[in-house]
mmCIF file of C-alpha atoms in Angstrom:
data_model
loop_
_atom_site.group_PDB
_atom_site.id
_atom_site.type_symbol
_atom_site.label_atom_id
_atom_site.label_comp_id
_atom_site.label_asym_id
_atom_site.label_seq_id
_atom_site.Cartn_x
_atom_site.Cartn_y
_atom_site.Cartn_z
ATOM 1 C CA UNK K 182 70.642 39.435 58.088
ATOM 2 C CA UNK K 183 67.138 39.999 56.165
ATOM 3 C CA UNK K 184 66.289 43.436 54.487
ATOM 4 C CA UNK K 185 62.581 43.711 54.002
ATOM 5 C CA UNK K 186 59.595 45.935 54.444
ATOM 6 C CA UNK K 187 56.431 44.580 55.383
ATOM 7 C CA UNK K 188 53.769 45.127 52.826
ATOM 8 C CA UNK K 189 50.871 47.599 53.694
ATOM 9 C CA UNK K 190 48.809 47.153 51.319
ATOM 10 C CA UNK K 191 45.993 44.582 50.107
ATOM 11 C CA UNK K 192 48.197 42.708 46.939
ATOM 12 C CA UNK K 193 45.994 40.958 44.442
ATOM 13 C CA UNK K 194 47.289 37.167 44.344
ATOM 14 C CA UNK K 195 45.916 37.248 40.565
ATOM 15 C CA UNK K 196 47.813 40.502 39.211
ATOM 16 C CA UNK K 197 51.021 39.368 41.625
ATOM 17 C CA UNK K 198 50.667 36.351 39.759
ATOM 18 C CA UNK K 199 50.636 38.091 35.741
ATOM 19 C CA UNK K 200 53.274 40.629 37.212
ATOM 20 C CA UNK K 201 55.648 37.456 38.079
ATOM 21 C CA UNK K 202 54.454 35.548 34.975
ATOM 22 C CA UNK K 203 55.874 38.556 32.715
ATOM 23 C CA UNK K 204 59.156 38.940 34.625
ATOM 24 C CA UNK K 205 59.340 35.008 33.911
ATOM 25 C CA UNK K 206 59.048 35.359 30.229
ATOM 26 C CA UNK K 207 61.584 38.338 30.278
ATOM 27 C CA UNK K 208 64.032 36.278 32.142
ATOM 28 C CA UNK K 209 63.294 32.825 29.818
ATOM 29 C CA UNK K 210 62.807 34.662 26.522
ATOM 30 C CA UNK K 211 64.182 37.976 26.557
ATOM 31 C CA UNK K 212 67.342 37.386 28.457
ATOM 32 C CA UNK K 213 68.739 34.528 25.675
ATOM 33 C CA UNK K 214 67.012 36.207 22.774
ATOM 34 C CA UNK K 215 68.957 39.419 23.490
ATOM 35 C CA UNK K 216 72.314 37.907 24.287
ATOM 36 C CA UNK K 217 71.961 35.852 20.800
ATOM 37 C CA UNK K 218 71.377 39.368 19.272
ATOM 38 C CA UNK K 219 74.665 40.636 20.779
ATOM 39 C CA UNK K 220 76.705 37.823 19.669
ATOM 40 C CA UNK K 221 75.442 38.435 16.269
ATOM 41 C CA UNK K 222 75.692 42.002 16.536
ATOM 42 C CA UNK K 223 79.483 41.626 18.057
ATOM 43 C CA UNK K 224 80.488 39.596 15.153
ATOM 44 C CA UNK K 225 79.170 42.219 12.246
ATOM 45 C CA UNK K 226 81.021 44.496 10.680
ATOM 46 C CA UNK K 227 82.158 47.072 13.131
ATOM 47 C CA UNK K 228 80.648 50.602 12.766
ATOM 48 C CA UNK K 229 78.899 52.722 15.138
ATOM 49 C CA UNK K 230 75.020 50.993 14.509
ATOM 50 C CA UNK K 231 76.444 47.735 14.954
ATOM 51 C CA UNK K 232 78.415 48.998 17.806
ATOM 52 C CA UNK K 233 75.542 50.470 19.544
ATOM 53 C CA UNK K 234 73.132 47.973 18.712
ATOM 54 C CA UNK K 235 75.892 45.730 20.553
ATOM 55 C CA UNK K 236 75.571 48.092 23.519
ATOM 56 C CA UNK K 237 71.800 47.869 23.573
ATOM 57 C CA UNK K 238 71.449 44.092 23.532
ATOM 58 C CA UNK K 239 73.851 43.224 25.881
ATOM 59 C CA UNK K 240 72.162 45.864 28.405
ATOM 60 C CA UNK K 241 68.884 44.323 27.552
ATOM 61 C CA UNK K 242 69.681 41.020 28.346
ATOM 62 C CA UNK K 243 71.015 41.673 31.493
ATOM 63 C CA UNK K 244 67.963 43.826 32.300
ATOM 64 C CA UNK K 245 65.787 40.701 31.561
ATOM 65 C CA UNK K 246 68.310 38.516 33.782
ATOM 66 C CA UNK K 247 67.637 41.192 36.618
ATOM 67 C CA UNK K 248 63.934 40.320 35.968
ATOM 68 C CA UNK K 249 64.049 36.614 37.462
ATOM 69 C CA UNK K 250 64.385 37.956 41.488
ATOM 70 C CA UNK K 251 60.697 40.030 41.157
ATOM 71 C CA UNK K 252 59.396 37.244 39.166
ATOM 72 C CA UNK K 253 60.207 34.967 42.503
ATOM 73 C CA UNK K 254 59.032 38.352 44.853
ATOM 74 C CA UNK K 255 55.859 38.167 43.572
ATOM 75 C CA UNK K 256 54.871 34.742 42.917
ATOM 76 C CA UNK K 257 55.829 34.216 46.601
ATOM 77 C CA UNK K 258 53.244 37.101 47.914
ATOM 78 C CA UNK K 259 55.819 39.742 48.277
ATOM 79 C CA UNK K 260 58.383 37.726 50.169
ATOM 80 C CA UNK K 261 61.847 39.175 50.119
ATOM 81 C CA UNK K 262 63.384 36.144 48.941
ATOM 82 C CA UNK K 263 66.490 36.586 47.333
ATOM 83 C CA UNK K 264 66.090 40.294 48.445
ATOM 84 C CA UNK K 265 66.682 39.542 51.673
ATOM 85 C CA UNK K 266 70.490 39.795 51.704
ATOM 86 C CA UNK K 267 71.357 43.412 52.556
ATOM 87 C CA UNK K 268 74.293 42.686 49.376
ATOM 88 C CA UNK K 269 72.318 40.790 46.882
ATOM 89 C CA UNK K 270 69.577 43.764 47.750
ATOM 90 C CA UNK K 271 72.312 47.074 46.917
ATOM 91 C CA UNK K 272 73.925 45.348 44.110
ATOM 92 C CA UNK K 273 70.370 44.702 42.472
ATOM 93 C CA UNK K 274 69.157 48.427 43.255
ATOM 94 C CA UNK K 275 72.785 49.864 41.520
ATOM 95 C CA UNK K 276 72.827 47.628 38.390
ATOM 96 C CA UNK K 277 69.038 47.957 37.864
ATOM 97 C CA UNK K 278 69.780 52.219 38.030
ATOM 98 C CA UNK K 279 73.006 52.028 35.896
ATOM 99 C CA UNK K 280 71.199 49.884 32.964
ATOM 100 C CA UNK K 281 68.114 51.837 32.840
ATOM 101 C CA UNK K 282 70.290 55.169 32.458
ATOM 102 C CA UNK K 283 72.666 53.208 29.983
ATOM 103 C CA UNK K 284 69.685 52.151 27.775
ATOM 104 C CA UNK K 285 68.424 55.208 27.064
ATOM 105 C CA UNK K 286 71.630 57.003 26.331
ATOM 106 C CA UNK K 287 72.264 54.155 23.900
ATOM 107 C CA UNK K 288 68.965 54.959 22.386
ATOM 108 C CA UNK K 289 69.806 58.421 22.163
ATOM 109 C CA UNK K 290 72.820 57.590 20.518
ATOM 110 C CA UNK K 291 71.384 55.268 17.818
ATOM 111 C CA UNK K 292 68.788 58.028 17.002
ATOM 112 C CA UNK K 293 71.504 60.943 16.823
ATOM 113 C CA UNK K 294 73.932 59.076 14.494
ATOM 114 C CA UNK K 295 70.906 57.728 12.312
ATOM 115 C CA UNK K 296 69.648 61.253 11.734
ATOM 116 C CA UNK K 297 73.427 62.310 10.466
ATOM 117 C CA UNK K 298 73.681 59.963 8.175
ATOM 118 C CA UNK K 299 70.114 60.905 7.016
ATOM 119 C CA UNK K 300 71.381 64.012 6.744
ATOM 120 C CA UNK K 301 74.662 63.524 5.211
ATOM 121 C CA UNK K 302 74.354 60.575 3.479
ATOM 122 C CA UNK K 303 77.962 60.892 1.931
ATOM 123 C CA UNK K 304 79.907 61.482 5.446
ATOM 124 C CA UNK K 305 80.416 58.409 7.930
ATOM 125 C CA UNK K 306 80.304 58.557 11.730
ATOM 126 C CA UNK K 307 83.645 58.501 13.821
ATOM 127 C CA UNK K 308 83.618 55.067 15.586
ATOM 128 C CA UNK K 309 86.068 55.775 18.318
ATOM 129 C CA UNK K 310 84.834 59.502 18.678
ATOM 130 C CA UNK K 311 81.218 57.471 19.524
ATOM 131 C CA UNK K 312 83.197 54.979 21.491
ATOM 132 C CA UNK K 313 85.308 57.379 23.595
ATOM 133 C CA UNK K 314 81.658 59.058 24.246
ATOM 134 C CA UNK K 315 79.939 55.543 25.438
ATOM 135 C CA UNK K 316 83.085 54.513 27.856
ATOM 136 C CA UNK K 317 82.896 58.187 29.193
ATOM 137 C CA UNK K 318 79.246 58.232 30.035
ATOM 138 C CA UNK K 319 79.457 54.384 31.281
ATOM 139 C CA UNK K 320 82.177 55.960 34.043
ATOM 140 C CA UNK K 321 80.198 58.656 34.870
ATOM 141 C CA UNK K 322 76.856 56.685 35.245
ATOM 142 C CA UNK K 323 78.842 53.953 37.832
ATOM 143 C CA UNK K 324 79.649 56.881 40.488
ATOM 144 C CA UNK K 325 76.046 58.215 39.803
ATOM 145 C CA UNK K 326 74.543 54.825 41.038
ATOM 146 C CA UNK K 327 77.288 54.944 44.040
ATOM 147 C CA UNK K 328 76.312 58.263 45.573
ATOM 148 C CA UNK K 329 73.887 56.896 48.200
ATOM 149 C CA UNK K 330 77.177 55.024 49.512
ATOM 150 C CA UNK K 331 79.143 57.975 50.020
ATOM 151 C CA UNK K 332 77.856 58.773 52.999
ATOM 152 C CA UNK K 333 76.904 57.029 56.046
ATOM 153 C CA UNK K 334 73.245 54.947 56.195
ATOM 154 C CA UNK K 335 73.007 54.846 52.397
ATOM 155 C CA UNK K 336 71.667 51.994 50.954
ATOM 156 C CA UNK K 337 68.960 50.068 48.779
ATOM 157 C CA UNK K 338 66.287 48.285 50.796
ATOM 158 C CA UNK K 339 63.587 45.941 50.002
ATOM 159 C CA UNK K 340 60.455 47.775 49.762
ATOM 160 C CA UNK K 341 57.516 45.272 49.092
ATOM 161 C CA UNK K 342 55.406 47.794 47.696
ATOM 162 C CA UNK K 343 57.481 47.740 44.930
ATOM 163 C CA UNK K 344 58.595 43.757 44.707
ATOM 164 C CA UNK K 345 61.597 45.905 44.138
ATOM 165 C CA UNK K 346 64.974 47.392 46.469
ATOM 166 C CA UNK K 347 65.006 51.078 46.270
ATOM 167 C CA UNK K 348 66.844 53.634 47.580
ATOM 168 C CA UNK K 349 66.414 55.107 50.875
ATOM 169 C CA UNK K 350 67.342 58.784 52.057
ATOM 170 C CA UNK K 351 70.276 59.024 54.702
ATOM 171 C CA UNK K 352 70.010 60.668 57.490
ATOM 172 C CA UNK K 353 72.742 63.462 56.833
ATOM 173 C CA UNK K 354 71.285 63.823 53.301
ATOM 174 C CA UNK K 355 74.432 65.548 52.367
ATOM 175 C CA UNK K 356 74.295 64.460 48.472
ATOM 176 C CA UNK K 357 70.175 64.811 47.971
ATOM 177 C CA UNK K 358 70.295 67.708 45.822
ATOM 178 C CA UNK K 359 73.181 66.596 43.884
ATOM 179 C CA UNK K 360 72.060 63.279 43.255
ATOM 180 C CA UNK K 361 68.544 64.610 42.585
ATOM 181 C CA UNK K 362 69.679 66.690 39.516
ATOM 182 C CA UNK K 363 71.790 64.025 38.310
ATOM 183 C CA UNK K 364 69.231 61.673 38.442
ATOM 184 C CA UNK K 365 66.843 64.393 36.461
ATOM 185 C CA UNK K 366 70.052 64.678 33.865
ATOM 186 C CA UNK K 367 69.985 60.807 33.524
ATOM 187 C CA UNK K 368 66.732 59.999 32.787
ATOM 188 C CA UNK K 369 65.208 63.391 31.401
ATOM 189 C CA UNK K 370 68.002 65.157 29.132
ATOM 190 C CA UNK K 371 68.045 62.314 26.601
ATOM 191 C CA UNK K 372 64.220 62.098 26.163
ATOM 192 C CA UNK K 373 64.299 65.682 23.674
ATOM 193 C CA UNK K 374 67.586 64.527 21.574
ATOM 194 C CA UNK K 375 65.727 60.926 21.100
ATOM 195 C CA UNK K 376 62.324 62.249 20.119
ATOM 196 C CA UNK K 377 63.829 65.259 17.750
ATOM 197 C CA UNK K 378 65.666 62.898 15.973
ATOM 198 C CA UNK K 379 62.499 60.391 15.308
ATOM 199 C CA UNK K 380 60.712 63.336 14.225
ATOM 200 C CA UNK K 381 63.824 64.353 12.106
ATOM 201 C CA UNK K 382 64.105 60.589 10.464
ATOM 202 C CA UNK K 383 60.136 60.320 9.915
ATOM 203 C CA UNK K 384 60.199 63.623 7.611
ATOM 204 C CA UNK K 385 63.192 63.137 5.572
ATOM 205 C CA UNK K 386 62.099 59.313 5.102
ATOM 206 C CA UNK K 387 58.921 60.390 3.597
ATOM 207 C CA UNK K 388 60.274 63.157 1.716
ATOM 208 C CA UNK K 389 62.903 61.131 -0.170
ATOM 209 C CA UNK K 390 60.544 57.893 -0.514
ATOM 210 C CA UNK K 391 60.025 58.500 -4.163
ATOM 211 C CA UNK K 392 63.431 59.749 -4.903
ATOM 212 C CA UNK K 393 65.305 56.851 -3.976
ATOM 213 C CA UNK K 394 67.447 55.229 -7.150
ATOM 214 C CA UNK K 395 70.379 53.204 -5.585
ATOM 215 C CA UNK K 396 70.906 50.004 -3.507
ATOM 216 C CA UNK K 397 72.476 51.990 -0.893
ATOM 217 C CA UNK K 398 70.057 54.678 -0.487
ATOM 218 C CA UNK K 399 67.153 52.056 -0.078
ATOM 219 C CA UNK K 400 69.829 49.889 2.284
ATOM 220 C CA UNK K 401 69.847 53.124 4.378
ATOM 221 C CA UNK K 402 66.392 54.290 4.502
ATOM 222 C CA UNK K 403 65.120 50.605 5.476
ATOM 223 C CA UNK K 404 67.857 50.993 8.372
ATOM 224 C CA UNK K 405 66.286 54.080 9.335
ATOM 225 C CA UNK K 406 62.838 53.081 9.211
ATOM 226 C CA UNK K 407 63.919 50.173 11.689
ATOM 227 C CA UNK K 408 65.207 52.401 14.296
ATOM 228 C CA UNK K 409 62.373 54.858 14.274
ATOM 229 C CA UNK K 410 59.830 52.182 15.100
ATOM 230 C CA UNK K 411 62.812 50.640 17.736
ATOM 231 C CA UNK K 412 62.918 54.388 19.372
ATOM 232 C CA UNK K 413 59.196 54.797 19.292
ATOM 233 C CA UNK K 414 58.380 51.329 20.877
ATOM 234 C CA UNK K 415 61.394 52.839 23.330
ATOM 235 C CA UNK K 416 59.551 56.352 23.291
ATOM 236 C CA UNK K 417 56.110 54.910 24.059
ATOM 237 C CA UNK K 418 57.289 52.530 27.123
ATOM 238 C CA UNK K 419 59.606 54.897 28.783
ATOM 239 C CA UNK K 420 58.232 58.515 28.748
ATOM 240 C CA UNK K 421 55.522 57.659 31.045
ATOM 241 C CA UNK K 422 58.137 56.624 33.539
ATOM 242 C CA UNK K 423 60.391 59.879 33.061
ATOM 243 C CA UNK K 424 57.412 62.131 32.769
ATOM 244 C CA UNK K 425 56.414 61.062 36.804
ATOM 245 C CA UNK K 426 59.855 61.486 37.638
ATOM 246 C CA UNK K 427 60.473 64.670 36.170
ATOM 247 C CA UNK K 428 56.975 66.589 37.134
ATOM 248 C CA UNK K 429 56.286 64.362 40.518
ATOM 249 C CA UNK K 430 53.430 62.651 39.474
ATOM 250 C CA UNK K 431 53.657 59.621 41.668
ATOM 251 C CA UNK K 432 51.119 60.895 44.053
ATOM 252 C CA UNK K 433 48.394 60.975 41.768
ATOM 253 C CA UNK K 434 49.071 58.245 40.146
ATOM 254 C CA UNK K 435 48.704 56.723 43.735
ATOM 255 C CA UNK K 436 45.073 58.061 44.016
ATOM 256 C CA UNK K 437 44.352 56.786 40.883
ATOM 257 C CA UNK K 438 45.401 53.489 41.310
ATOM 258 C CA UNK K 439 46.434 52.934 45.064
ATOM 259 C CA UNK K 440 47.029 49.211 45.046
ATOM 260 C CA UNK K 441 50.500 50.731 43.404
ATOM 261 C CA UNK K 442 50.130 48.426 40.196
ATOM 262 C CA UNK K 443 50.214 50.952 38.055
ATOM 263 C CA UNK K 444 52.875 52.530 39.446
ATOM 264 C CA UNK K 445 54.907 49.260 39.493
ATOM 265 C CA UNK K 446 54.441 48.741 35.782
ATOM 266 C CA UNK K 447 55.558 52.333 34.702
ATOM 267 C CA UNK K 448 58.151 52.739 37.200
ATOM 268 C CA UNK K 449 59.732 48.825 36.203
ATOM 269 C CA UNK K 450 57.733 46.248 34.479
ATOM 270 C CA UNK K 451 58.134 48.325 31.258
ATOM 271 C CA UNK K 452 61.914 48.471 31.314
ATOM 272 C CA UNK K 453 62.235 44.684 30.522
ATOM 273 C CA UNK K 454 59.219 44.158 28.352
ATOM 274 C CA UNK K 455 60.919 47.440 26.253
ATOM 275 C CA UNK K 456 64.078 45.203 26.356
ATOM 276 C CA UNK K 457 62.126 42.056 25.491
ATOM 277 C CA UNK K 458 60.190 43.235 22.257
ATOM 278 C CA UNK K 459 63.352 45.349 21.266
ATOM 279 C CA UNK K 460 64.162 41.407 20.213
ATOM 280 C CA UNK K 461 60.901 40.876 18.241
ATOM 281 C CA UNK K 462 62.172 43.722 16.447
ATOM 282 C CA UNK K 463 65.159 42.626 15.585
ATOM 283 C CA UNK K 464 64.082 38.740 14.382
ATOM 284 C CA UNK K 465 60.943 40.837 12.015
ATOM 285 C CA UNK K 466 63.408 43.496 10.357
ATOM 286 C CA UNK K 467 66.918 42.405 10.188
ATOM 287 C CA UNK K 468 67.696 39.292 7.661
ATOM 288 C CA UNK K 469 70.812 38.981 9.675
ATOM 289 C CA UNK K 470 69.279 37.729 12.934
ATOM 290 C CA UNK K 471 66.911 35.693 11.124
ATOM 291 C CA UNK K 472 69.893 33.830 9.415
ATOM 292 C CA UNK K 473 72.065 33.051 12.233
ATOM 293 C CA UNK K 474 68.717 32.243 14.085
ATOM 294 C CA UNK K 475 68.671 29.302 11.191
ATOM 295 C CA UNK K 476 71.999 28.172 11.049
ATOM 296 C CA UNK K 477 71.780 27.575 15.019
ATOM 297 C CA UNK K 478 68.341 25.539 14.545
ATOM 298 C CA UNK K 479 69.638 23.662 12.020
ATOM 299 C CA UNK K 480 72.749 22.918 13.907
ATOM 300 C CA UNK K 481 71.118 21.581 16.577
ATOM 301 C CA UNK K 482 68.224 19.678 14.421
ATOM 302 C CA UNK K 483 71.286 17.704 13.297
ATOM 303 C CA UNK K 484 72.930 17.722 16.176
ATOM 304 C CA UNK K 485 76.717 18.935 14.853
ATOM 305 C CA UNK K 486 79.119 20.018 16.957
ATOM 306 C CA UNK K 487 79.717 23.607 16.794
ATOM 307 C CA UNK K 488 81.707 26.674 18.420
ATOM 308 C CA UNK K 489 78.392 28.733 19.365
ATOM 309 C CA UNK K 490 79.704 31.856 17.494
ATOM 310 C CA UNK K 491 80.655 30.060 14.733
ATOM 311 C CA UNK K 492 76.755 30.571 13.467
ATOM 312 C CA UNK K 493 77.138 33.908 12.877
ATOM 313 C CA UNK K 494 78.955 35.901 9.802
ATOM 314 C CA UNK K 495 82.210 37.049 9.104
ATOM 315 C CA UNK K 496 81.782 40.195 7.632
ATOM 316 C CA UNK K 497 85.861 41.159 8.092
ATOM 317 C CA UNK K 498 86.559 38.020 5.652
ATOM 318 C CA UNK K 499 83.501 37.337 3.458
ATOM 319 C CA UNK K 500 83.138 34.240 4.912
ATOM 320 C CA UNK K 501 80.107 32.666 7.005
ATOM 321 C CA UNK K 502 80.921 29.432 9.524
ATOM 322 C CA UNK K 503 78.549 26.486 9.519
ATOM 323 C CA UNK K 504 79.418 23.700 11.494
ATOM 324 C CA UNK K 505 82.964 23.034 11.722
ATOM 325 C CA UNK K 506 83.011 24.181 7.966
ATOM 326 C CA UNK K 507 83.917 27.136 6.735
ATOM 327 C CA UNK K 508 82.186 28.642 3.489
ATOM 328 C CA UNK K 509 83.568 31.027 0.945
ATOM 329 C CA UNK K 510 80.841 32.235 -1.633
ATOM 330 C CA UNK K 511 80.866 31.753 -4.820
ATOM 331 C CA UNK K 512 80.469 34.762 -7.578
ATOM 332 C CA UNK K 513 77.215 33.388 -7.696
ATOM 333 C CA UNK K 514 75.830 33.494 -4.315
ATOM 334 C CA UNK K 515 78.048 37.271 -3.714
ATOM 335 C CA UNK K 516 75.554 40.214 -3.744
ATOM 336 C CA UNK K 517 77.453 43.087 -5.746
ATOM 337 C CA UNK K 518 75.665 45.898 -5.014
ATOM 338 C CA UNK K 519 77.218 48.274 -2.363
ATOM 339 C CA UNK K 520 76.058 47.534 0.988
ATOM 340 C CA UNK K 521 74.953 44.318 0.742
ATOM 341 C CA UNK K 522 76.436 41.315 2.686
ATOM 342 C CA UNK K 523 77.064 37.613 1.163
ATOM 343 C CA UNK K 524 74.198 35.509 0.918
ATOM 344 C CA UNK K 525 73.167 33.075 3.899
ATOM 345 C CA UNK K 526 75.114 29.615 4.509
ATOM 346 C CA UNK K 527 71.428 27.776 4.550
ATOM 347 C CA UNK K 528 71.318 27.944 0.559
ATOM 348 C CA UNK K 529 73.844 25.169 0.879
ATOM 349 C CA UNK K 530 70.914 23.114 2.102
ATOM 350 C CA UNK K 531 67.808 24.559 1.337
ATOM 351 C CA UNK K 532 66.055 25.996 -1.980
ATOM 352 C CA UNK K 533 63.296 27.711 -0.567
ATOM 353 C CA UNK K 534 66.303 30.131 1.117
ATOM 354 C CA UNK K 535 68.925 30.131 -1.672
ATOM 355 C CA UNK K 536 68.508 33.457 -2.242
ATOM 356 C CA UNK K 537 70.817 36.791 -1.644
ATOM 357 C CA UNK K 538 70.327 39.617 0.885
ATOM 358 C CA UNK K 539 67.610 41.927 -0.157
ATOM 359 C CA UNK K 540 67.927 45.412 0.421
ATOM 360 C CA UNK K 541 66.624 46.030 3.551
ATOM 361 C CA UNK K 542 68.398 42.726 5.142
ATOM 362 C CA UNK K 543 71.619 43.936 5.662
ATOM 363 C CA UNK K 544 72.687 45.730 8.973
ATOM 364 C CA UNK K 545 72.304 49.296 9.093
ATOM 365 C CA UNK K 546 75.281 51.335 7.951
#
């Protein structure tokens, strides 16, 4: 049985084309990068950045996998395709809703808890306080997504104006209103709490700039730096899209542009480019990533047989994997200071990296 919606209006072949060619690249580039990023973020030392960061890569990459059934929609002129099956269609429309509320709750998270520790620099998070939090919110979020089934006629259809499936109003309409606030608490409530706290980070980073003495301070305010540009890139990509939902500006965004382009960028394409550069991000500012990144090139330059996860470090040990081999640094290559990690397992084979972690590498705290 097929699921699709004629389209009614004039598509450009050209932007259908670009449109399909981006959700290509998210699926091809953004999809592996990110899932690297959560193995090396899984395998860090546990606390509640590397725990969220975990949270936010793995969401991204699945985001970007979600990308690869538009990128077919459009390059084949708004054909259902793989939106055709009434199942493949719902399942798409509920994971697509749940990740986009997930990632920016995770945002809001990482922007909260870097604020408190900008704040009270001498007092640590509660992991499993953060954790309890995250599993309660992911519960809540799954029977949000599931409300258009509780009643008869609900469903996601393929609407080609969109490349996308969407949701369609039942006839009984018993759960509108209720799934209309939650759906403003989802995507809106999150937005204030994430910019406050970039606003927060920016003031006390500048005020302390010149004041800071110790390793750990300047460990810390690097971190922080990283995630305010991470929540403005987040900030810049995603407000547009909650500022039409919350205010209703779809309609004039329609007379604007009425080919729906527009629309179809704000309302999805930015999701998984957001998810996409979030890697860039990671690869430019965290020596971490960049080292494992390494290690797995030259692994496969030399074609050794490895355990995939064996390229990233052991922070619970002090050890980094290589191969089959298993290092334990020396004095020499051990960074003292506090906060620091032990230096990468490519100064075993190269000079121009034999060097230890610099300030600003090492995983936020």
């Amino acid at each position: 049985m097929n699921n699709t919606t004629a389209a009614a209006l004039p598509f450009s072949p050209g932007v259908d084309a670009l449109y399909g060619s981006m959700c290509l690249i998210f699926f091809l580039v953004g999809a592996p990068a990110n899932f690297f990023c959560f193995l090396s973020f899984l395998n860090q030392r546990r606390t509640v950045s590397s725990f969220t960061y975990s949270c936010i890569t793995l969401v991204d990459c699945v985001i970007c996998v979600n990308a690869l059934p538009v990128a077919l929609t459009y390059f084949l002129g708004r054909t259902a395709f793989m939106f055709g099956s009434v199942v493949f269609c719902n399942i798409w429309g509920m994971t697509h809703r749940l990740l986009s509320s997930l990632s920016i709750f995770y945002v809001a998270v990482l922007s909260i808890s870097r604020t408190y520790v900008l704040l009270q620099p001498f007092s640590k998070l509660n992991l499993f306080l953060v954790q309890v939090v995250v599993a309660i919110h992911f519960v809540s979020q799954v029977v949000f997504v599931t409300i258009p089934f509780w009643e008869k006629g609900g469903k996601f259809i393929y609407i080609a104006a969109f490349a996308t499936c969407e949701v369609v109003d039942t006839p009984e309409k018993r759960f509108e209103s209720e799934y209309n606030v939650l759906s403003r608490i989802t995507y809106s409530m999150p937005i204030l709490p994430i910019l406050l706290s970039c606003i927060i980070s920016v003031y006390i980073i500048r005020r302390d700039a010149a004041q800071l003495t110790d390793s750990l301070r300047r460990t810390k305010q690097y971190a922080s730096v990283t995630i305010v540009v991470f929540t403005m890139i987040y900030a810049a990509l995603n407000i547009p899209n909650t500022s039409i939902s919350m205010f209703g500006w779809t309609n004039a965004i329609d007379q604007i542009e009425p080919t729906g382009y527009l629309l179809n960028f704000i309302y999805y394409m930015s999701i998984p480019l957001n998810a996409t550069v979030n890697t860039l991000l990671y690869f430019i500012r965290m020596h971490t990533i960049r080292q494992s990144l390494a290690v797995l090139v030259d692994n496969i330059a030399h074609r050794r047989s490895f355990h995939f996860t064996e390229i990233f470090y052991n922070f619970r040990n002090g050890t980094v994997s290589h191969g089959k081999q298993s290092f334990k640094p020396s004095k020499r290559q051990q960074v003292t200071k506090v906060g620091e990690t032990v230096s990468s397992p490519v100064t075993l084979m190269a000079d121009n990296i034999r060097r230890p972690l610099k300030d600003e590498d090492t995983t936020p705290v």
